[in-house]
Amino acid sequence: MPLFSSTYTNKVDKKGRVSVPASFRSTLPSDDQSISVVPSLVSKAIEGFDCSYLVQISERLDNYDMLTVSGQPSNPAVKILSRSMTLSIDSDGRIVLPQEFMKHAGISDRAVFVGLGKTFQIWSPEEHKAVMGQGEGELM
Amino acid sequence: MPLFSSTYTNKVDKKGRVSVPASFRSTLPSDDQSISVVPSLVSKAIEGFDCSYLVQISERLDNYDMLTVSGQPSNPAVKILSRSMTLSIDSDGRIVLPQEFMKHAGISDRAVFVGLGKTFQIWSPEEHKAVMGQGEGELM
DNA sequence: TAATCTATCATGGAATAACATGGTACTAGA
DNA sequence: TCTAGTACCATGTTATTCCATGATAGATTA
């Protein structure tokens, strides 16, 4: 399976430990069972992807000026790279979500994994329902 | 056979297991006997297609842009990717239909496979008869 | 042409493996 | 020593794999 797809809801325990859906794991290279995550720049969610994906993002940096005249980063790639973390998947197929990330996404005891092809997102059930529902979330 | 064609009705067992019509299987690449399915956005049916079809959809969301505004739920590509599942065909030529999908299509113990060229649909016999039955009499 | 054989197919049931999840033990740093 | 983080083990449930059966259609042979 080459892409992240479908939607799964898994439990998060007190330590922030949560299973990565098996189908997501199988899309990762077998020699590097880890993922990169970053708080979404546009929504209350966590973005996740294969670690090699970060390389592609960093290459974008080479084509842009790092800073504007005001001294602020002009390129979203700067924010992504500087805020991302790499989480290793343990032998049971789980990761530990950092507290800051859980707070950003409003996650407490459940996490919704949403496959988006080359990337995926992690939402709280409440936020996910709210956002997906507004965009004609119902299937018919 | 390069295209999905014709209509077949097969049995669905208690676990949602159903045979994929042999002619459908033969249209799939021999090195990837699996299909992607997604609840239809417009009808009470399941859409099915070759997995490479999903790759094309995901590429519409350009890599790094998916981490910004384009990765929002209102994007049709996001809807498809987040709702689709890849089902592998077992050695007996069967797939397992997820419960949610069966519910969406109103499938219980029988499934109607309808070939539509590059894609196909899976219906419940009742719904298929109701929708496709109109105008069927004019065929000859 | 008729009978038989063979391969493929659809289907059912049971054994097996994988998955998600909770808990405990261990390690290192403060 | 205490805490936080990590690795290891245990369990029930679900999903996947394997094997067996009857049916059908095509081919082969007499």
CSV table of C-alpha atoms (C1' of nucleotides) in Angstrom, one decimal, chain A residues 10-11 15 17 19 22 25 94, chain C residues 18-25:
chain,number,residue,atom,x,y,z
A,10,ASN,CA,-7.6,4.9,18.3
A,11,LYS,CA,-7.2,5.2,22.1
A,15,LYS,CA,1.2,8.8,28.7
A,17,ARG,CA,0.7,6.5,23.8
A,19,SER,CA,-1.3,2.9,18.1
A,22,ALA,CA,-1.5,-0.9,10.8
A,25,ARG,CA,2.7,1.5,9.3
A,94,ARG,CA,2.7,2.8,18.9
C,18,DA,C1',-2.2,-9.6,13.5
C,19,DC,C1',-4.0,-5.8,15.9
C,20,DA,C1',-5.2,-2.5,19.6
C,21,DT,C1',-4.7,-1.9,24.3
C,22,DG,C1',-3.6,-2.2,29.3
C,23,DG,C1',-0.2,-3.2,32.5
C,24,DT,C1',4.5,-3.9,34.5
C,25,DA,C1',9.5,-3.6,34.7
